[in-house]
Coordinates of C-alpha atoms in Angstrom, one line a residue:
X1 CA 128.5 47.5 106.3
X2 CA 128.6 48.9 109.8
X3 CA 131.6 49.4 111.9
X4 CA 131.4 47.9 115.3
X5 CA 132.9 51.0 116.8
X6 CA 129.6 52.9 115.6
X7 CA 126.3 53.5 117.6
X8 CA 122.7 53.0 116.2
X9 CA 121.0 56.4 116.7
X10 CA 118.0 57.8 114.8
X11 CA 117.6 54.9 112.4
X12 CA 121.3 54.6 111.3
X13 CA 124.8 53.4 112.3
X14 CA 126.8 56.6 113.2
X15 CA 130.2 57.6 114.1
X16 CA 130.7 58.2 117.9
X17 CA 132.1 61.5 119.3
X18 CA 133.9 59.4 122.2
X19 CA 137.3 58.1 121.3
X20 CA 137.4 55.6 124.1
X21 CA 137.5 52.0 122.9
X22 CA 137.3 48.6 124.5
X23 CA 138.1 45.1 123.4
X24 CA 135.4 42.5 123.5
X25 CA 137.0 39.3 124.7
X26 CA 136.3 35.6 124.1
X27 CA 136.3 34.1 127.4
X28 CA 137.2 30.5 126.0
X29 CA 140.5 31.8 124.4
X30 CA 141.1 35.4 126.2
X31 CA 141.5 36.8 122.6
X32 CA 140.1 40.1 121.5
X33 CA 137.0 39.5 118.9
X34 CA 136.0 43.0 118.4
X35 CA 136.5 46.6 119.5
X36 CA 133.5 49.0 120.5
X37 CA 133.6 52.4 121.6
X38 CA 132.4 53.4 125.1
X39 CA 130.2 56.5 124.5
X40 CA 130.4 59.8 126.0
X41 CA 127.7 62.3 127.2
X42 CA 127.6 64.1 123.8
X43 CA 126.8 60.4 122.3
X44 CA 124.1 59.7 124.8
X45 CA 122.5 63.1 124.5
X46 CA 122.1 62.5 120.7
X47 CA 120.6 59.1 121.4
X48 CA 118.1 60.5 123.8
X49 CA 117.3 63.5 121.4
X50 CA 116.6 61.0 118.7
X51 CA 114.3 59.1 120.9
X52 CA 112.5 62.2 122.1
X53 CA 111.8 63.5 118.7
X54 CA 110.4 60.1 117.7
X55 CA 108.3 59.6 120.9
X56 CA 105.2 61.4 120.1
X57 CA 104.5 59.7 116.7
X58 CA 105.5 56.4 117.9
X59 CA 103.1 56.4 120.9
X60 CA 100.2 57.5 118.7
X61 CA 100.8 54.5 116.1
X62 CA 98.0 51.9 116.4
X63 CA 98.5 48.7 118.3
X64 CA 98.1 46.7 115.0
X65 CA 101.1 48.9 113.3
X66 CA 103.4 48.1 116.3
X67 CA 102.4 44.6 116.4
X68 CA 103.0 44.3 112.6
X69 CA 106.5 45.6 113.0
X70 CA 107.2 43.3 115.9
X71 CA 106.0 40.5 113.9
X72 CA 108.2 41.4 111.1
X73 CA 111.3 41.7 113.6
X74 CA 110.2 38.1 114.8
X75 CA 110.5 36.7 111.2
X76 CA 114.1 38.3 110.8
X77 CA 115.3 37.2 114.0
X78 CA 114.1 33.6 113.4
X79 CA 116.2 33.4 110.3
X80 CA 119.2 34.7 112.1
X81 CA 119.0 32.8 115.1
X82 CA 122.2 30.7 114.5
X83 CA 124.1 33.8 113.7
X84 CA 122.8 35.3 117.0
X85 CA 123.9 32.1 118.9
X86 CA 127.3 32.1 117.5
X87 CA 127.8 35.6 118.5
X88 CA 126.5 35.2 122.0
X89 CA 128.7 32.1 122.3
X90 CA 131.8 34.1 121.4
X91 CA 131.1 37.0 123.6
X92 CA 130.2 35.6 126.7
X93 CA 131.0 31.9 126.7
X94 CA 127.7 29.9 126.4
X95 CA 128.6 26.6 124.4
X96 CA 127.1 26.8 121.0
X97 CA 124.3 24.3 121.5
X98 CA 123.2 25.8 124.5
X99 CA 123.6 29.3 122.8
X100 CA 121.4 28.1 119.9
X101 CA 118.7 26.5 122.3
X102 CA 118.6 28.6 125.1
X103 CA 120.3 32.0 124.6
X104 CA 119.3 32.9 121.1
X105 CA 116.2 30.8 121.9
X106 CA 115.1 32.8 124.9
X107 CA 115.1 36.2 122.8
X108 CA 112.9 34.5 120.1
X109 CA 110.6 33.4 122.8
X110 CA 110.3 36.6 124.7
X111 CA 109.4 38.5 121.3
X112 CA 107.0 36.1 120.2
X113 CA 105.3 36.1 123.8
X114 CA 105.2 40.0 123.6
X115 CA 103.5 39.9 120.4
X116 CA 100.8 37.4 121.8
X117 CA 100.3 39.4 125.0
X118 CA 99.7 42.4 122.7
X119 CA 97.0 40.8 120.8
X120 CA 94.7 40.8 124.0
X121 CA 96.2 43.6 126.1
X122 CA 93.8 46.6 126.9
X123 CA 95.2 50.2 126.6
X124 CA 91.7 51.3 128.0
X125 CA 89.7 49.8 130.8
X126 CA 86.5 50.6 132.5
X127 CA 85.7 51.3 136.0
X128 CA 82.0 51.2 137.0
X129 CA 80.3 53.7 139.2
X130 CA 77.0 54.5 140.3
X131 CA 76.1 56.2 137.2
X132 CA 78.0 55.1 134.0
X133 CA 81.7 54.3 133.9
X134 CA 85.0 56.0 134.3
X135 CA 87.9 55.1 132.1
X136 CA 91.6 54.4 132.8
X137 CA 94.1 55.0 129.9
X138 CA 97.2 53.2 129.8
X139 CA 99.7 55.2 128.0
X140 CA 103.3 55.1 127.2
X141 CA 105.5 56.5 129.8
X142 CA 107.8 58.0 127.2
X143 CA 111.6 57.6 126.5
X144 CA 112.9 54.7 128.3
X145 CA 116.5 53.8 129.2
X146 CA 117.3 50.1 129.0
X147 CA 120.4 48.6 130.7
X148 CA 121.2 45.0 130.1
X149 CA 123.6 42.4 131.5
X150 CA 126.0 40.0 129.7
X151 CA 125.0 36.6 131.2
X152 CA 121.9 36.1 129.4
X153 CA 122.0 38.9 126.6
X154 CA 119.1 38.4 124.3
X155 CA 117.0 37.0 127.2
X156 CA 117.3 40.2 129.2
X157 CA 117.5 42.7 126.1
X158 CA 114.2 41.2 124.6
X159 CA 112.5 41.2 128.0
X160 CA 112.8 45.0 127.9
X161 CA 113.0 45.8 124.2
X162 CA 110.0 44.2 122.9
X163 CA 107.5 45.2 125.5
X164 CA 108.7 48.7 125.5
X165 CA 108.2 49.0 121.9
X166 CA 104.8 47.4 122.2
X167 CA 103.9 49.8 124.8
X168 CA 104.6 52.7 122.3
X169 CA 107.9 53.9 124.2
X170 CA 111.0 55.0 122.3
X171 CA 114.2 53.2 123.6
X172 CA 117.8 53.8 124.3
X173 CA 119.5 50.4 124.8
X174 CA 122.8 50.2 126.8
X175 CA 124.2 46.6 126.6
X176 CA 126.7 45.3 128.7
X177 CA 130.1 46.4 127.4
X178 CA 131.3 42.6 127.9
X179 CA 128.8 41.4 125.5
X180 CA 127.5 44.1 123.3
X181 CA 127.8 42.2 119.8
X182 CA 124.3 40.4 120.2
X183 CA 122.4 43.7 120.6
X184 CA 124.2 45.4 117.6
X185 CA 123.1 42.3 115.6
X186 CA 119.5 43.1 117.1
X187 CA 119.9 46.6 116.1
X188 CA 120.6 45.4 112.4
X189 CA 117.3 43.3 112.7
X190 CA 115.3 46.4 113.8
X191 CA 116.8 48.4 110.9
X192 CA 115.8 45.9 108.5
X193 CA 112.3 45.7 109.8
X194 CA 112.2 49.2 109.3
X195 CA 110.9 50.7 112.5
X196 CA 110.5 54.4 112.3
X197 CA 113.9 56.5 112.8
X198 CA 114.6 57.2 116.5
X199 CA 112.3 54.4 117.9
X200 CA 115.1 52.3 119.0
X201 CA 118.7 53.5 119.6
X202 CA 121.8 51.7 120.8
X203 CA 124.8 53.1 122.5
X204 CA 127.7 51.3 124.1
X205 CA 129.3 52.3 127.2
X206 CA 130.1 51.5 130.8
X207 CA 127.9 51.9 133.9
X208 CA 129.8 54.7 135.5
X209 CA 129.7 56.8 132.3
X210 CA 126.5 56.2 129.9
X211 CA 124.6 54.0 132.5
X212 CA 124.7 57.0 135.0
X213 CA 123.8 59.5 132.4
X214 CA 121.1 57.8 130.9
X215 CA 119.6 57.1 134.3
X216 CA 119.9 60.8 135.3
X217 CA 118.9 62.4 131.9
X218 CA 115.8 64.5 132.4
X219 CA 114.3 63.4 129.0
X220 CA 114.5 59.8 130.0
X221 CA 111.1 58.8 131.7
X222 CA 112.0 55.4 133.2
X223 CA 114.9 52.9 133.6
X224 CA 114.6 49.1 133.2
X225 CA 118.0 47.6 134.6
X226 CA 119.1 44.0 135.0
X227 CA 122.2 43.4 136.8
X228 CA 124.1 43.2 140.2
X229 CA 122.2 44.4 143.4
X230 CA 125.3 46.8 143.7
X231 CA 124.7 48.5 140.5
X232 CA 120.9 48.4 141.1
X233 CA 121.4 50.4 144.2
X234 CA 123.4 53.1 142.2
X235 CA 120.6 53.1 139.3
X236 CA 118.0 53.5 142.0
X237 CA 119.9 56.5 143.6
X238 CA 120.7 58.2 140.5
X239 CA 117.0 58.1 139.4
X240 CA 115.8 59.4 142.8
X241 CA 116.4 63.1 142.1
X242 CA 113.7 63.0 139.3
X243 CA 111.7 60.6 141.1
X244 CA 112.1 58.4 138.0
X245 CA 110.3 55.0 137.9
X246 CA 112.7 52.0 137.8
X247 CA 112.2 48.4 137.1
X248 CA 115.2 46.5 138.9
X249 CA 116.0 42.6 138.0
X250 CA 119.0 42.0 140.4
X251 CA 121.0 39.3 142.1
X252 CA 119.7 36.0 143.6
X253 CA 120.6 33.2 145.9
X254 CA 117.8 30.8 145.2
X255 CA 117.2 27.8 147.6
X256 CA 116.4 24.4 146.2
X257 CA 114.3 22.5 148.9
X258 CA 114.6 18.6 148.4
X259 CA 112.2 16.6 150.6
X260 CA 112.8 12.7 151.0
X261 CA 109.8 12.1 148.8
X262 CA 111.1 14.0 146.0
X263 CA 111.5 12.2 142.6
X264 CA 114.8 10.3 142.1
X265 CA 116.1 12.9 139.6
X266 CA 115.6 15.7 142.0
X267 CA 119.1 16.2 143.0
X268 CA 120.8 15.7 139.6
X269 CA 118.0 18.1 138.2
X270 CA 119.2 20.7 140.8
X271 CA 122.7 20.4 140.1
X272 CA 122.3 20.7 136.4
X273 CA 120.0 23.9 137.1
X274 CA 122.8 25.4 139.2
X275 CA 125.6 24.6 136.7
X276 CA 123.5 25.9 133.6
X277 CA 125.1 28.8 131.8
X278 CA 128.2 28.1 134.0
X279 CA 126.3 29.3 136.9
X280 CA 125.6 32.6 135.5
X281 CA 122.0 33.0 136.2
X282 CA 120.5 35.2 138.8
X283 CA 117.6 32.8 139.5
X284 CA 119.8 29.6 139.9
X285 CA 119.2 27.2 142.4
X286 CA 122.6 27.7 144.1
X287 CA 121.7 26.6 147.8
X288 CA 120.6 22.9 148.0
X289 CA 118.6 22.2 151.1
X290 CA 118.2 18.7 151.7
X291 CA 116.0 16.9 154.3
X292 CA 118.3 14.9 156.9
X293 CA 117.3 11.4 156.2
X294 CA 118.5 11.7 152.6
X295 CA 121.2 14.1 153.0
X296 CA 124.4 11.7 152.6
X297 CA 122.7 10.0 149.4
X298 CA 122.1 13.7 148.0
X299 CA 125.4 14.7 148.8
X300 CA 127.0 11.7 146.9
X301 CA 124.5 12.3 143.9
X302 CA 125.5 15.8 143.7
X303 CA 129.1 14.6 143.6
X304 CA 128.6 12.3 140.9
X305 CA 126.7 14.8 138.9
X306 CA 129.4 17.5 139.3
X307 CA 132.1 14.9 138.1
X308 CA 130.1 14.0 135.2
X309 CA 129.6 17.7 134.0
X310 CA 132.3 18.2 131.4
X311 CA 133.8 21.9 130.8
X312 CA 135.0 22.8 127.3
X313 CA 135.3 25.4 124.7
X314 CA 132.3 27.5 123.9
X315 CA 132.6 27.2 120.2
X316 CA 132.6 23.5 120.3
X317 CA 129.3 21.4 120.1
X318 CA 128.1 19.5 123.1
X319 CA 126.4 19.4 126.3
X320 CA 129.4 20.7 128.3
X321 CA 129.5 24.0 130.1
X322 CA 131.7 26.9 129.0
X323 CA 133.8 29.6 130.8
X324 CA 132.5 32.2 132.9
X325 CA 132.2 35.4 131.0
X326 CA 135.2 37.5 132.0
X327 CA 138.6 37.8 134.0
X328 CA 136.9 39.7 136.7
X329 CA 134.2 37.1 137.1
X330 CA 136.7 34.3 137.3
X331 CA 138.9 35.8 140.1
X332 CA 135.5 36.6 141.9
X333 CA 134.5 32.9 141.7
X334 CA 137.9 31.6 142.7
X335 CA 138.1 33.9 145.7
X336 CA 134.7 32.7 146.9
X337 CA 135.7 28.9 146.5
X338 CA 138.8 29.6 148.4
X339 CA 136.6 31.2 151.1
X340 CA 134.3 28.3 151.3
X341 CA 137.3 26.2 151.8
X342 CA 138.9 28.4 154.5
X343 CA 135.5 28.7 156.4
X344 CA 135.2 25.0 156.9
X345 CA 132.7 23.8 154.1
X346 CA 133.3 20.3 153.0
X347 CA 134.6 20.3 149.4
X348 CA 133.0 17.4 147.5
X349 CA 134.0 18.1 144.1
X350 CA 136.0 20.6 142.2
X351 CA 137.8 23.4 143.9
X352 CA 140.1 26.3 142.9
X353 CA 141.7 26.5 139.4
X354 CA 140.9 25.6 135.9
X355 CA 139.8 21.9 135.0
X356 CA 142.6 19.7 133.9
X357 CA 143.5 20.4 130.4
X358 CA 142.3 24.0 130.1
X359 CA 145.3 26.3 130.8
X360 CA 143.8 29.3 129.1
X361 CA 140.3 30.9 129.4
X362 CA 138.0 31.6 132.3
X363 CA 137.2 28.0 133.1
X364 CA 135.9 27.0 136.6
X365 CA 135.8 23.5 137.9
X366 CA 132.2 22.4 138.5
X367 CA 132.2 22.9 142.3
X368 CA 130.1 21.2 145.2
X369 CA 130.2 22.0 148.9
X370 CA 128.4 20.0 151.5
X371 CA 127.9 21.0 155.3
X372 CA 127.4 24.6 154.4
X373 CA 126.2 26.5 157.4
X374 CA 124.3 29.8 157.5
X375 CA 127.3 31.9 158.6
X376 CA 129.6 31.0 155.5
X377 CA 130.1 33.4 152.7
X378 CA 129.0 30.8 150.3
X379 CA 125.6 30.3 151.8
X380 CA 125.1 34.1 151.8
X381 CA 126.8 35.6 148.6
X382 CA 125.9 35.3 145.0
X383 CA 128.8 33.5 143.6
X384 CA 127.6 33.7 139.8
X385 CA 129.7 30.5 138.8
X386 CA 129.2 26.7 138.7
X387 CA 129.4 26.3 142.7
X388 CA 126.8 24.4 144.6
X389 CA 126.2 24.6 148.2
X390 CA 124.5 22.0 150.2
X391 CA 122.9 22.2 153.7
X392 CA 120.8 19.8 155.7
X393 CA 117.4 20.5 157.1
X394 CA 115.3 18.8 159.8
X395 CA 111.8 19.5 158.8
X396 CA 109.5 21.8 156.7
X397 CA 109.7 24.8 159.3
X398 CA 113.5 24.4 159.3
X399 CA 113.6 24.2 155.4
X400 CA 111.5 27.7 155.3
X401 CA 113.7 29.1 157.9
X402 CA 116.9 28.5 156.0
X403 CA 115.5 29.2 152.5
X404 CA 114.3 32.7 153.8
X405 CA 117.7 33.4 155.5
X406 CA 118.8 35.6 152.7
X407 CA 118.4 39.2 151.8
X408 CA 117.7 38.0 148.1
X409 CA 114.3 36.6 147.0
X410 CA 114.3 36.0 143.4
X411 CA 113.4 32.4 142.7
X412 CA 113.1 29.3 144.9
X413 CA 112.6 25.7 144.1
X414 CA 110.7 22.9 145.7
X415 CA 110.9 19.1 145.2
X416 CA 108.4 16.8 146.8
X417 CA 105.7 14.4 146.1
X418 CA 103.1 16.2 148.5
X419 CA 101.4 19.0 146.3
X420 CA 99.8 20.4 149.4
X421 CA 103.2 20.8 151.0
X422 CA 104.4 22.5 147.8
X423 CA 101.6 24.8 147.8
X424 CA 102.1 25.8 151.4
X425 CA 105.9 26.4 150.9
X426 CA 105.2 28.4 147.9
X427 CA 103.2 30.8 149.9
X428 CA 105.5 31.0 152.7
X429 CA 109.0 31.4 150.6
X430 CA 109.9 34.8 150.3
X431 CA 110.7 35.2 146.5
X432 CA 109.1 36.5 143.3
X433 CA 109.1 33.0 141.7
X434 CA 109.0 29.3 143.1
X435 CA 109.4 26.4 140.7
X436 CA 107.9 23.0 141.8
X437 CA 109.2 19.7 140.8
X438 CA 111.2 20.8 137.7
X439 CA 108.0 22.7 136.1
X440 CA 109.4 25.6 134.3
X441 CA 107.5 28.9 134.4
X442 CA 106.2 30.1 131.1
X443 CA 107.4 33.3 129.4
X444 CA 103.7 34.7 129.9
X445 CA 104.5 34.8 133.8
X446 CA 106.0 37.7 135.8
X447 CA 109.8 37.5 136.1
X448 CA 111.1 39.5 139.1
X449 CA 111.9 39.2 142.9
X450 CA 111.9 40.9 146.2
X451 CA 114.3 42.4 148.7
X452 CA 117.8 42.6 147.1
X453 CA 116.5 40.9 144.1
X454 CA 114.8 44.1 142.9
X455 CA 111.5 45.7 142.2
X456 CA 109.2 45.4 139.4
X457 CA 108.4 42.7 137.1
X458 CA 109.0 41.7 133.4
X459 CA 107.4 39.3 131.1
X460 CA 103.8 38.9 129.8
X461 CA 101.4 41.6 130.6
X462 CA 103.5 42.8 133.4
X463 CA 106.4 43.5 131.0
X464 CA 104.1 45.9 128.9
X465 CA 102.8 47.5 132.1
X466 CA 106.2 48.6 133.3
X467 CA 106.3 51.1 130.4
X468 CA 103.0 52.6 130.8
X469 CA 101.4 54.9 133.2
X470 CA 97.8 55.0 133.9
X471 CA 95.6 58.1 133.7
X472 CA 91.9 58.2 135.2
X473 CA 89.2 59.9 133.1
X474 CA 85.5 60.8 133.9
X475 CA 82.8 62.2 131.8
X476 CA 83.6 60.7 128.5

């Protein structure tokens, strides 16, 4: 039985060198549910050494062998999905039903998609020339450092771990210290699947310590990071001395453009998507832009949906939303709600403080602001809580102008019955993804953004490609 203060290095749970510890807090109760170790540089070096030693052999395994191990992991994961969901719920506050269906389920879906992608992925391609062909080899980049967030633990972990292993890379995973327990369960599964020693390694730590050392380590060939834009800038800077490739999936401030001809469920759907996961999704549609002719009606529909949205404990079954993940996040959200009120936005529903009946835990009232203008902080800043801002627009050109009035560019949303208009907006909106009329993107599509939302793409073939480098070869 492993101790949660241990790290998974070179195929086994080992005692850390560091004696720095941190409590993992249940955000529903504010109680400590576990204690982990925050690794030091000696711990990190040990993990990198194990990954480096395993890299050559792992990169030379056949695609079929890697696929077989991933399939074995998928089977183990499926059997432990409820256990995974319970852990995610307790460590970051996703309600149990949502943790089972979406949080734990997302990890399963991304692992399954990686396996499916690997079945047809070509690690050698041909380029025709006047006489014969040249070849392009797509080879594993080497040891990779993966740094993941707390808001969608298995979604983001599996978007990195599965394609990295599929590509033939060895891995050092540093999960968020706020929600590390789900990743430790994944390490147990990888051990049970009998991946070779050193192929997967897990070390807990904070960004300033393990995160920085991992990024700067000369034996780590590439970094994939998901988190805040502030932290992404630090990662990019730390990797720059070695001109190390980075994949950054950062913040967002998605616009949801609702035209007068949108379907009758468009507003309610947008509110639900904004509040999903207690608003803690980088791709959430947090800015609702509504055509003037239906603006008042949309504001009233959003108010009704917010009132209808219940808030409750993560460990209870139901369709409610849970707390935000930490005291720090709670205080940030409260400060931005307060700023919205001070700057003159119309508070339609919710506001400061905890919902009635919840005097403990990091619970936030489902909040809707109307008449939000472009100079207000709640229009510009990523809030990462159940807070929606609504702004009217005059016409299509105005909607595009408002949507693009942000340094972010992750996901935008369009609601209209006019598909030619939707197609036009999809081209003009500055974002890595556009969802139309509630149609979700599949796990096989590229996930990522532009601007302050990051660089690089995850998912599908793009997810595997980020862990490969290309080598052009002639004469064979």
